[in-house]
């Protein structure tokens, strides 16, 4: 589904070149909920954004669903991005548009007919439990509701992949659980592959089946969380895996 081969990305700063990602390779299978975890500055968000070429890598190959994205024309890339939804940390909603029109926005860009847009928008809002908020504006919504609008907007174009960049870091712990439950339900019911960036191990433990630990622009360890007796070897992975589980039990209750 997603193959990253020897991805490197360096940013030019006032202090000189800053390597953000260095020779990273990663394989993500269809249907995975794959976590990228690490502390601030580890390179995880930059790596995530190479998957849809919001950050074009300096080196390496980005292969999504059998297509090498770096080889596509701008027109072809725009079409391909319709199959890759994205959720941001700070929601990125349009404040002068109500909920319905925020979800409509990517469909308008794709020139989807109005009648088809309406059906799709209503379906997406129903999926995230916000059908009754269609006419509300972002300023009147809670943080959790804003993020669910962002999820509905990302789902509007029927993506095969959902990229989530710190989707719970701007909401409270209780709301975090509801957002992760929504993402897990989307993965389960729609088969959408999810890649989620976080600095919180409890988020990974609650929702992911696989995780890669990043530090200084590199992946230091990878784990299949379905395996028993996981034994981290790197200092950062040991630290993260020793973090307490605070969300998994809540998600289990949600699906009981």
PDB file of C-alpha atoms in Angstrom:
ATOM      1  CA  UNK A   1       0.000   0.000   0.000  1.00  0.00           C
ATOM      2  CA  UNK A   2       2.692   2.536   1.077  1.00  0.00           C
ATOM      3  CA  UNK A   3       6.393   2.036   0.493  1.00  0.00           C
ATOM      4  CA  UNK A   4       8.964   4.646   1.485  1.00  0.00           C
ATOM      5  CA  UNK A   5      12.454   3.898   0.212  1.00  0.00           C
ATOM      6  CA  UNK A   6      15.505   5.733   1.570  1.00  0.00           C
ATOM      7  CA  UNK A   7      13.615   8.976   2.221  1.00  0.00           C
ATOM      8  CA  UNK A   8      15.733  12.011   3.140  1.00  0.00           C
ATOM      9  CA  UNK A   9      14.650  15.611   3.664  1.00  0.00           C
ATOM     10  CA  UNK A  10      16.782  18.585   4.738  1.00  0.00           C
ATOM     11  CA  UNK A  11      15.498  22.088   5.444  1.00  0.00           C
ATOM     12  CA  UNK A  12      17.560  25.228   4.950  1.00  0.00           C
ATOM     13  CA  UNK A  13      17.491  27.389   8.082  1.00  0.00           C
ATOM     14  CA  UNK A  14      19.213  30.572   9.247  1.00  0.00           C
ATOM     15  CA  UNK A  15      21.593  28.356  11.205  1.00  0.00           C
ATOM     16  CA  UNK A  16      22.381  26.182   8.195  1.00  0.00           C
ATOM     17  CA  UNK A  17      21.042  22.875   6.786  1.00  0.00           C
ATOM     18  CA  UNK A  18      18.756  20.944   9.142  1.00  0.00           C
ATOM     19  CA  UNK A  19      18.335  17.229   8.321  1.00  0.00           C
ATOM     20  CA  UNK A  20      14.749  16.324   9.255  1.00  0.00           C
ATOM     21  CA  UNK A  21      14.600  12.782   7.830  1.00  0.00           C
ATOM     22  CA  UNK A  22      17.650  10.687   6.969  1.00  0.00           C
ATOM     23  CA  UNK A  23      17.492   7.562   4.751  1.00  0.00           C
ATOM     24  CA  UNK A  24      14.211   6.219   6.155  1.00  0.00           C
ATOM     25  CA  UNK A  25      12.534   3.161   4.659  1.00  0.00           C
ATOM     26  CA  UNK A  26       9.093   1.971   5.705  1.00  0.00           C
ATOM     27  CA  UNK A  27       6.449  -0.487   4.510  1.00  0.00           C
ATOM     28  CA  UNK A  28       2.802   0.040   5.467  1.00  0.00           C
ATOM     29  CA  UNK A  29       0.260  -2.612   4.499  1.00  0.00           C
ATOM     30  CA  UNK A  30      -3.330  -2.038   3.452  1.00  0.00           C
ATOM     31  CA  UNK A  31      -5.580  -1.871   6.509  1.00  0.00           C
ATOM     32  CA  UNK A  32      -2.795  -1.008   8.943  1.00  0.00           C
ATOM     33  CA  UNK A  33      -3.138   1.614  11.644  1.00  0.00           C
ATOM     34  CA  UNK A  34       0.521   2.510  11.661  1.00  0.00           C
ATOM     35  CA  UNK A  35       1.974   4.803  14.316  1.00  0.00           C
ATOM     36  CA  UNK A  36       5.000   7.072  13.961  1.00  0.00           C
ATOM     37  CA  UNK A  37       6.152   8.059  17.419  1.00  0.00           C
ATOM     38  CA  UNK A  38       8.986  10.159  18.767  1.00  0.00           C
ATOM     39  CA  UNK A  39       9.713  13.360  20.614  1.00  0.00           C
ATOM     40  CA  UNK A  40       9.435  16.821  19.074  1.00  0.00           C
ATOM     41  CA  UNK A  41      11.937  17.239  16.235  1.00  0.00           C
ATOM     42  CA  UNK A  42      12.278  13.501  15.567  1.00  0.00           C
ATOM     43  CA  UNK A  43      11.147  13.961  11.949  1.00  0.00           C
ATOM     44  CA  UNK A  44       7.878  12.055  12.195  1.00  0.00           C
ATOM     45  CA  UNK A  45       5.598  14.808  10.826  1.00  0.00           C
ATOM     46  CA  UNK A  46       7.999  15.501   7.974  1.00  0.00           C
ATOM     47  CA  UNK A  47       8.045  11.800   7.101  1.00  0.00           C
ATOM     48  CA  UNK A  48       4.237  11.660   7.212  1.00  0.00           C
ATOM     49  CA  UNK A  49       3.974  14.621   4.847  1.00  0.00           C
ATOM     50  CA  UNK A  50       6.217  12.931   2.286  1.00  0.00           C
ATOM     51  CA  UNK A  51       3.542  10.267   1.809  1.00  0.00           C
ATOM     52  CA  UNK A  52       1.337  12.746  -0.093  1.00  0.00           C
ATOM     53  CA  UNK A  53       4.288  14.946  -1.141  1.00  0.00           C
ATOM     54  CA  UNK A  54       3.248  17.926   0.953  1.00  0.00           C
ATOM     55  CA  UNK A  55       6.956  17.643   1.685  1.00  0.00           C
ATOM     56  CA  UNK A  56       8.824  16.480  -1.397  1.00  0.00           C
ATOM     57  CA  UNK A  57      11.830  14.400  -0.309  1.00  0.00           C
ATOM     58  CA  UNK A  58      15.310  15.384  -1.438  1.00  0.00           C
ATOM     59  CA  UNK A  59      16.087  11.717  -1.997  1.00  0.00           C
ATOM     60  CA  UNK A  60      14.179   8.453  -2.074  1.00  0.00           C
ATOM     61  CA  UNK A  61      11.011   6.950  -3.515  1.00  0.00           C
ATOM     62  CA  UNK A  62       7.405   7.324  -2.375  1.00  0.00           C
ATOM     63  CA  UNK A  63       5.261   4.506  -3.731  1.00  0.00           C
ATOM     64  CA  UNK A  64       1.538   4.541  -2.929  1.00  0.00           C
ATOM     65  CA  UNK A  65      -0.759   1.849  -4.300  1.00  0.00           C
ATOM     66  CA  UNK A  66       1.865   0.882  -6.858  1.00  0.00           C
ATOM     67  CA  UNK A  67       2.528   4.424  -8.121  1.00  0.00           C
ATOM     68  CA  UNK A  68       5.781   6.352  -7.635  1.00  0.00           C
ATOM     69  CA  UNK A  69       4.450   9.759  -6.606  1.00  0.00           C
ATOM     70  CA  UNK A  70       7.634  11.707  -7.274  1.00  0.00           C
ATOM     71  CA  UNK A  71       7.334  10.743 -10.957  1.00  0.00           C
ATOM     72  CA  UNK A  72       3.786  12.090 -11.377  1.00  0.00           C
ATOM     73  CA  UNK A  73       2.900  15.344 -13.078  1.00  0.00           C
ATOM     74  CA  UNK A  74       1.235  18.022 -10.938  1.00  0.00           C
ATOM     75  CA  UNK A  75      -2.143  17.149 -12.441  1.00  0.00           C
ATOM     76  CA  UNK A  76      -1.631  13.429 -11.773  1.00  0.00           C
ATOM     77  CA  UNK A  77      -0.469  14.149  -8.222  1.00  0.00           C
ATOM     78  CA  UNK A  78      -3.563  16.238  -7.484  1.00  0.00           C
ATOM     79  CA  UNK A  79      -5.736  13.351  -8.644  1.00  0.00           C
ATOM     80  CA  UNK A  80      -3.764  10.874  -6.547  1.00  0.00           C
ATOM     81  CA  UNK A  81      -4.102  13.064  -3.455  1.00  0.00           C
ATOM     82  CA  UNK A  82      -7.884  12.586  -3.605  1.00  0.00           C
ATOM     83  CA  UNK A  83      -7.227   9.044  -2.365  1.00  0.00           C
ATOM     84  CA  UNK A  84      -5.068  10.311   0.532  1.00  0.00           C
ATOM     85  CA  UNK A  85      -6.971  12.225   3.206  1.00  0.00           C
ATOM     86  CA  UNK A  86      -5.184  14.234   5.892  1.00  0.00           C
ATOM     87  CA  UNK A  87      -6.051  15.384   9.409  1.00  0.00           C
ATOM     88  CA  UNK A  88      -4.007  18.117  11.058  1.00  0.00           C
ATOM     89  CA  UNK A  89      -3.162  18.912  14.670  1.00  0.00           C
ATOM     90  CA  UNK A  90      -4.927  22.293  14.646  1.00  0.00           C
ATOM     91  CA  UNK A  91      -7.946  21.213  12.555  1.00  0.00           C
ATOM     92  CA  UNK A  92      -7.319  23.691   9.680  1.00  0.00           C
ATOM     93  CA  UNK A  93     -11.027  24.440   9.276  1.00  0.00           C
ATOM     94  CA  UNK A  94     -12.285  27.410   7.251  1.00  0.00           C
ATOM     95  CA  UNK A  95     -13.802  29.716   9.867  1.00  0.00           C
ATOM     96  CA  UNK A  96     -15.994  31.596   7.399  1.00  0.00           C
ATOM     97  CA  UNK A  97     -17.685  28.343   6.336  1.00  0.00           C
ATOM     98  CA  UNK A  98     -20.122  26.267   8.369  1.00  0.00           C
ATOM     99  CA  UNK A  99     -19.568  22.569   9.053  1.00  0.00           C
ATOM    100  CA  UNK A 100     -21.407  21.437   5.919  1.00  0.00           C
ATOM    101  CA  UNK A 101     -19.401  23.768   3.691  1.00  0.00           C
ATOM    102  CA  UNK A 102     -16.087  22.782   5.314  1.00  0.00           C
ATOM    103  CA  UNK A 103     -16.738  19.148   4.439  1.00  0.00           C
ATOM    104  CA  UNK A 104     -17.884  20.238   0.986  1.00  0.00           C
ATOM    105  CA  UNK A 105     -14.666  22.097   0.206  1.00  0.00           C
ATOM    106  CA  UNK A 106     -12.510  19.218  -1.157  1.00  0.00           C
ATOM    107  CA  UNK A 107     -15.474  17.976  -3.199  1.00  0.00           C
ATOM    108  CA  UNK A 108     -15.904  21.415  -4.746  1.00  0.00           C
ATOM    109  CA  UNK A 109     -12.231  21.445  -5.709  1.00  0.00           C
ATOM    110  CA  UNK A 110     -12.699  18.009  -7.293  1.00  0.00           C
ATOM    111  CA  UNK A 111     -15.748  19.390  -9.174  1.00  0.00           C
ATOM    112  CA  UNK A 112     -18.111  16.761  -7.764  1.00  0.00           C
ATOM    113  CA  UNK A 113     -21.734  17.532  -8.852  1.00  0.00           C
ATOM    114  CA  UNK A 114     -23.804  19.309  -6.187  1.00  0.00           C
ATOM    115  CA  UNK A 115     -26.314  16.485  -5.676  1.00  0.00           C
ATOM    116  CA  UNK A 116     -23.527  13.936  -5.216  1.00  0.00           C
ATOM    117  CA  UNK A 117     -21.735  16.318  -2.843  1.00  0.00           C
ATOM    118  CA  UNK A 118     -24.795  16.612  -0.648  1.00  0.00           C
ATOM    119  CA  UNK A 119     -25.154  12.838  -0.266  1.00  0.00           C
ATOM    120  CA  UNK A 120     -21.465  12.418   0.495  1.00  0.00           C
ATOM    121  CA  UNK A 121     -21.349  15.278   3.010  1.00  0.00           C
ATOM    122  CA  UNK A 122     -24.417  14.041   4.871  1.00  0.00           C
ATOM    123  CA  UNK A 123     -22.974  10.515   5.002  1.00  0.00           C
ATOM    124  CA  UNK A 124     -19.593  11.730   6.333  1.00  0.00           C
ATOM    125  CA  UNK A 125     -21.164  13.939   8.989  1.00  0.00           C
ATOM    126  CA  UNK A 126     -23.357  11.051  10.073  1.00  0.00           C
ATOM    127  CA  UNK A 127     -20.265   8.803  10.358  1.00  0.00           C
ATOM    128  CA  UNK A 128     -18.613  11.209  12.816  1.00  0.00           C
ATOM    129  CA  UNK A 129     -21.813  11.970  14.733  1.00  0.00           C
ATOM    130  CA  UNK A 130     -22.193  15.594  13.651  1.00  0.00           C
ATOM    131  CA  UNK A 131     -25.260  15.519  11.412  1.00  0.00           C
ATOM    132  CA  UNK A 132     -26.961  17.981  13.753  1.00  0.00           C
ATOM    133  CA  UNK A 133     -24.076  20.470  13.488  1.00  0.00           C
ATOM    134  CA  UNK A 134     -24.161  20.927   9.704  1.00  0.00           C
ATOM    135  CA  UNK A 135     -25.090  24.616   9.908  1.00  0.00           C
ATOM    136  CA  UNK A 136     -22.819  25.473  12.858  1.00  0.00           C
ATOM    137  CA  UNK A 137     -19.615  27.469  12.398  1.00  0.00           C
ATOM    138  CA  UNK A 138     -16.245  26.336  13.807  1.00  0.00           C
ATOM    139  CA  UNK A 139     -16.236  29.085  16.458  1.00  0.00           C
ATOM    140  CA  UNK A 140     -19.265  27.423  18.067  1.00  0.00           C
ATOM    141  CA  UNK A 141     -17.701  23.953  18.236  1.00  0.00           C
ATOM    142  CA  UNK A 142     -15.593  22.247  20.884  1.00  0.00           C
ATOM    143  CA  UNK A 143     -12.095  21.040  20.054  1.00  0.00           C
ATOM    144  CA  UNK A 144     -13.313  17.473  19.683  1.00  0.00           C
ATOM    145  CA  UNK A 145     -16.137  18.519  17.378  1.00  0.00           C
ATOM    146  CA  UNK A 146     -13.719  20.518  15.226  1.00  0.00           C
ATOM    147  CA  UNK A 147     -11.474  17.493  14.861  1.00  0.00           C
ATOM    148  CA  UNK A 148     -14.437  15.323  13.903  1.00  0.00           C
ATOM    149  CA  UNK A 149     -15.357  17.878  11.224  1.00  0.00           C
ATOM    150  CA  UNK A 150     -11.770  17.585   9.986  1.00  0.00           C
ATOM    151  CA  UNK A 151     -12.157  13.792   9.902  1.00  0.00           C
ATOM    152  CA  UNK A 152     -15.420  14.094   7.940  1.00  0.00           C
ATOM    153  CA  UNK A 153     -13.733  16.474   5.487  1.00  0.00           C
ATOM    154  CA  UNK A 154     -10.831  14.042   5.035  1.00  0.00           C
ATOM    155  CA  UNK A 155     -13.290  11.206   4.352  1.00  0.00           C
ATOM    156  CA  UNK A 156     -15.345  13.190   1.842  1.00  0.00           C
ATOM    157  CA  UNK A 157     -13.260  12.175  -1.175  1.00  0.00           C
ATOM    158  CA  UNK A 158     -13.434   8.446  -0.319  1.00  0.00           C
ATOM    159  CA  UNK A 159      -9.728   8.078   0.480  1.00  0.00           C
ATOM    160  CA  UNK A 160      -7.894   4.791   0.720  1.00  0.00           C
ATOM    161  CA  UNK A 161      -5.379   6.314   3.145  1.00  0.00           C
ATOM    162  CA  UNK A 162      -5.791   8.702   6.061  1.00  0.00           C
ATOM    163  CA  UNK A 163      -2.749  10.622   7.323  1.00  0.00           C
ATOM    164  CA  UNK A 164      -3.132  11.965  10.866  1.00  0.00           C
ATOM    165  CA  UNK A 165      -0.622  14.508  12.152  1.00  0.00           C
ATOM    166  CA  UNK A 166      -0.925  14.695  15.968  1.00  0.00           C
ATOM    167  CA  UNK A 167      -4.755  14.556  15.722  1.00  0.00           C
ATOM    168  CA  UNK A 168      -5.308  14.427  19.499  1.00  0.00           C
ATOM    169  CA  UNK A 169      -2.699  16.857  20.820  1.00  0.00           C
ATOM    170  CA  UNK A 170      -5.091  19.840  20.814  1.00  0.00           C
ATOM    171  CA  UNK A 171      -7.907  18.158  22.753  1.00  0.00           C
ATOM    172  CA  UNK A 172      -8.442  16.913  26.296  1.00  0.00           C
ATOM    173  CA  UNK A 173      -7.895  13.243  27.287  1.00  0.00           C
ATOM    174  CA  UNK A 174     -11.599  12.360  27.267  1.00  0.00           C
ATOM    175  CA  UNK A 175     -12.028  13.791  23.777  1.00  0.00           C
ATOM    176  CA  UNK A 176      -8.856  12.003  22.676  1.00  0.00           C
ATOM    177  CA  UNK A 177     -10.535   8.683  23.425  1.00  0.00           C
ATOM    178  CA  UNK A 178     -13.587   9.551  21.303  1.00  0.00           C
ATOM    179  CA  UNK A 179     -11.445  10.681  18.352  1.00  0.00           C
ATOM    180  CA  UNK A 180      -9.345   7.512  18.464  1.00  0.00           C
ATOM    181  CA  UNK A 181     -12.518   5.426  18.686  1.00  0.00           C
ATOM    182  CA  UNK A 182     -13.833   7.186  15.570  1.00  0.00           C
ATOM    183  CA  UNK A 183     -10.589   6.514  13.683  1.00  0.00           C
ATOM    184  CA  UNK A 184     -10.582   2.871  14.728  1.00  0.00           C
ATOM    185  CA  UNK A 185     -14.186   2.508  13.583  1.00  0.00           C
ATOM    186  CA  UNK A 186     -13.328   4.085  10.199  1.00  0.00           C
ATOM    187  CA  UNK A 187     -10.442   1.651   9.785  1.00  0.00           C
ATOM    188  CA  UNK A 188     -12.606  -1.308  10.767  1.00  0.00           C
ATOM    189  CA  UNK A 189     -15.727  -0.432   8.748  1.00  0.00           C
ATOM    190  CA  UNK A 190     -14.205   1.205   5.660  1.00  0.00           C
ATOM    191  CA  UNK A 191     -10.838  -0.566   5.490  1.00  0.00           C
ATOM    192  CA  UNK A 192      -8.980   2.741   5.270  1.00  0.00           C
ATOM    193  CA  UNK A 193      -5.253   2.540   6.001  1.00  0.00           C
ATOM    194  CA  UNK A 194      -4.310   5.029   8.723  1.00  0.00           C
ATOM    195  CA  UNK A 195      -0.897   6.497   9.463  1.00  0.00           C
ATOM    196  CA  UNK A 196      -0.843   8.464  12.712  1.00  0.00           C
ATOM    197  CA  UNK A 197       1.915  10.684  14.092  1.00  0.00           C
ATOM    198  CA  UNK A 198       2.023  11.169  17.846  1.00  0.00           C
ATOM    199  CA  UNK A 199       4.387  11.772  20.733  1.00  0.00           C
ATOM    200  CA  UNK A 200       2.094   9.871  23.125  1.00  0.00           C
ATOM    201  CA  UNK A 201       2.636   6.154  23.586  1.00  0.00           C
ATOM    202  CA  UNK A 202      -0.836   5.731  25.053  1.00  0.00           C
ATOM    203  CA  UNK A 203      -2.300   6.792  21.699  1.00  0.00           C
ATOM    204  CA  UNK A 204      -0.199   4.164  19.914  1.00  0.00           C
ATOM    205  CA  UNK A 205      -1.159   1.458  22.397  1.00  0.00           C
ATOM    206  CA  UNK A 206      -4.826   2.361  22.105  1.00  0.00           C
ATOM    207  CA  UNK A 207      -5.228   2.267  18.337  1.00  0.00           C
ATOM    208  CA  UNK A 208      -2.185   1.076  16.336  1.00  0.00           C
ATOM    209  CA  UNK A 209      -1.318  -2.421  15.185  1.00  0.00           C
ATOM    210  CA  UNK A 210       2.219  -1.372  14.168  1.00  0.00           C
ATOM    211  CA  UNK A 211       4.575   1.425  15.195  1.00  0.00           C
ATOM    212  CA  UNK A 212       7.912   2.882  14.174  1.00  0.00           C
ATOM    213  CA  UNK A 213       9.951   4.804  16.749  1.00  0.00           C
ATOM    214  CA  UNK A 214      11.815   7.826  15.360  1.00  0.00           C
ATOM    215  CA  UNK A 215      14.745   9.770  16.755  1.00  0.00           C
ATOM    216  CA  UNK A 216      16.968  12.372  15.072  1.00  0.00           C
ATOM    217  CA  UNK A 217      15.349  11.809  11.678  1.00  0.00           C
ATOM    218  CA  UNK A 218      15.800   8.033  11.677  1.00  0.00           C
ATOM    219  CA  UNK A 219      13.665   5.021  12.537  1.00  0.00           C
ATOM    220  CA  UNK A 220      15.397   3.303  15.430  1.00  0.00           C
ATOM    221  CA  UNK A 221      12.938   0.426  15.955  1.00  0.00           C
ATOM    222  CA  UNK A 222       9.754  -1.019  14.471  1.00  0.00           C
ATOM    223  CA  UNK A 223       7.195  -3.156  16.291  1.00  0.00           C
ATOM    224  CA  UNK A 224       4.142  -5.233  15.456  1.00  0.00           C
ATOM    225  CA  UNK A 225       1.965  -4.530  18.477  1.00  0.00           C
ATOM    226  CA  UNK A 226      -0.030  -7.704  17.948  1.00  0.00           C
ATOM    227  CA  UNK A 227       2.978  -9.742  19.011  1.00  0.00           C
ATOM    228  CA  UNK A 228       3.356 -10.814  22.605  1.00  0.00           C
ATOM    229  CA  UNK A 229       6.368 -10.048  24.768  1.00  0.00           C
ATOM    230  CA  UNK A 230       7.647  -7.013  22.858  1.00  0.00           C
ATOM    231  CA  UNK A 231      11.137  -6.168  24.096  1.00  0.00           C
ATOM    232  CA  UNK A 232      12.343  -2.678  23.078  1.00  0.00           C
ATOM    233  CA  UNK A 233      16.098  -2.345  22.683  1.00  0.00           C
ATOM    234  CA  UNK A 234      16.796   1.345  22.052  1.00  0.00           C
ATOM    235  CA  UNK A 235      16.742   3.766  25.017  1.00  0.00           C
ATOM    236  CA  UNK A 236      13.931   5.870  23.512  1.00  0.00           C
ATOM    237  CA  UNK A 237      11.756   2.821  22.740  1.00  0.00           C
ATOM    238  CA  UNK A 238      12.308   1.483  26.257  1.00  0.00           C
ATOM    239  CA  UNK A 239      11.246   4.833  27.687  1.00  0.00           C
ATOM    240  CA  UNK A 240       8.132   5.064  25.484  1.00  0.00           C
ATOM    241  CA  UNK A 241       7.012   1.471  26.030  1.00  0.00           C
ATOM    242  CA  UNK A 242       7.284   1.916  29.771  1.00  0.00           C
ATOM    243  CA  UNK A 243       4.674   4.694  29.533  1.00  0.00           C
ATOM    244  CA  UNK A 244       1.397   3.768  31.180  1.00  0.00           C
ATOM    245  CA  UNK A 245      -1.598   2.736  29.099  1.00  0.00           C
ATOM    246  CA  UNK A 246      -4.322   5.307  29.740  1.00  0.00           C
ATOM    247  CA  UNK A 247      -6.592   4.974  26.696  1.00  0.00           C
ATOM    248  CA  UNK A 248      -6.666   1.334  25.594  1.00  0.00           C
ATOM    249  CA  UNK A 249      -9.066   0.237  28.306  1.00  0.00           C
ATOM    250  CA  UNK A 250     -11.436   3.065  27.361  1.00  0.00           C
ATOM    251  CA  UNK A 251     -11.442   1.988  23.723  1.00  0.00           C
ATOM    252  CA  UNK A 252     -12.084  -1.615  24.728  1.00  0.00           C
ATOM    253  CA  UNK A 253     -15.119  -0.421  26.676  1.00  0.00           C
ATOM    254  CA  UNK A 254     -16.304   1.558  23.656  1.00  0.00           C
ATOM    255  CA  UNK A 255     -16.332  -1.588  21.515  1.00  0.00           C
ATOM    256  CA  UNK A 256     -17.638  -3.951  24.221  1.00  0.00           C
TER     257      UNK A 256
END
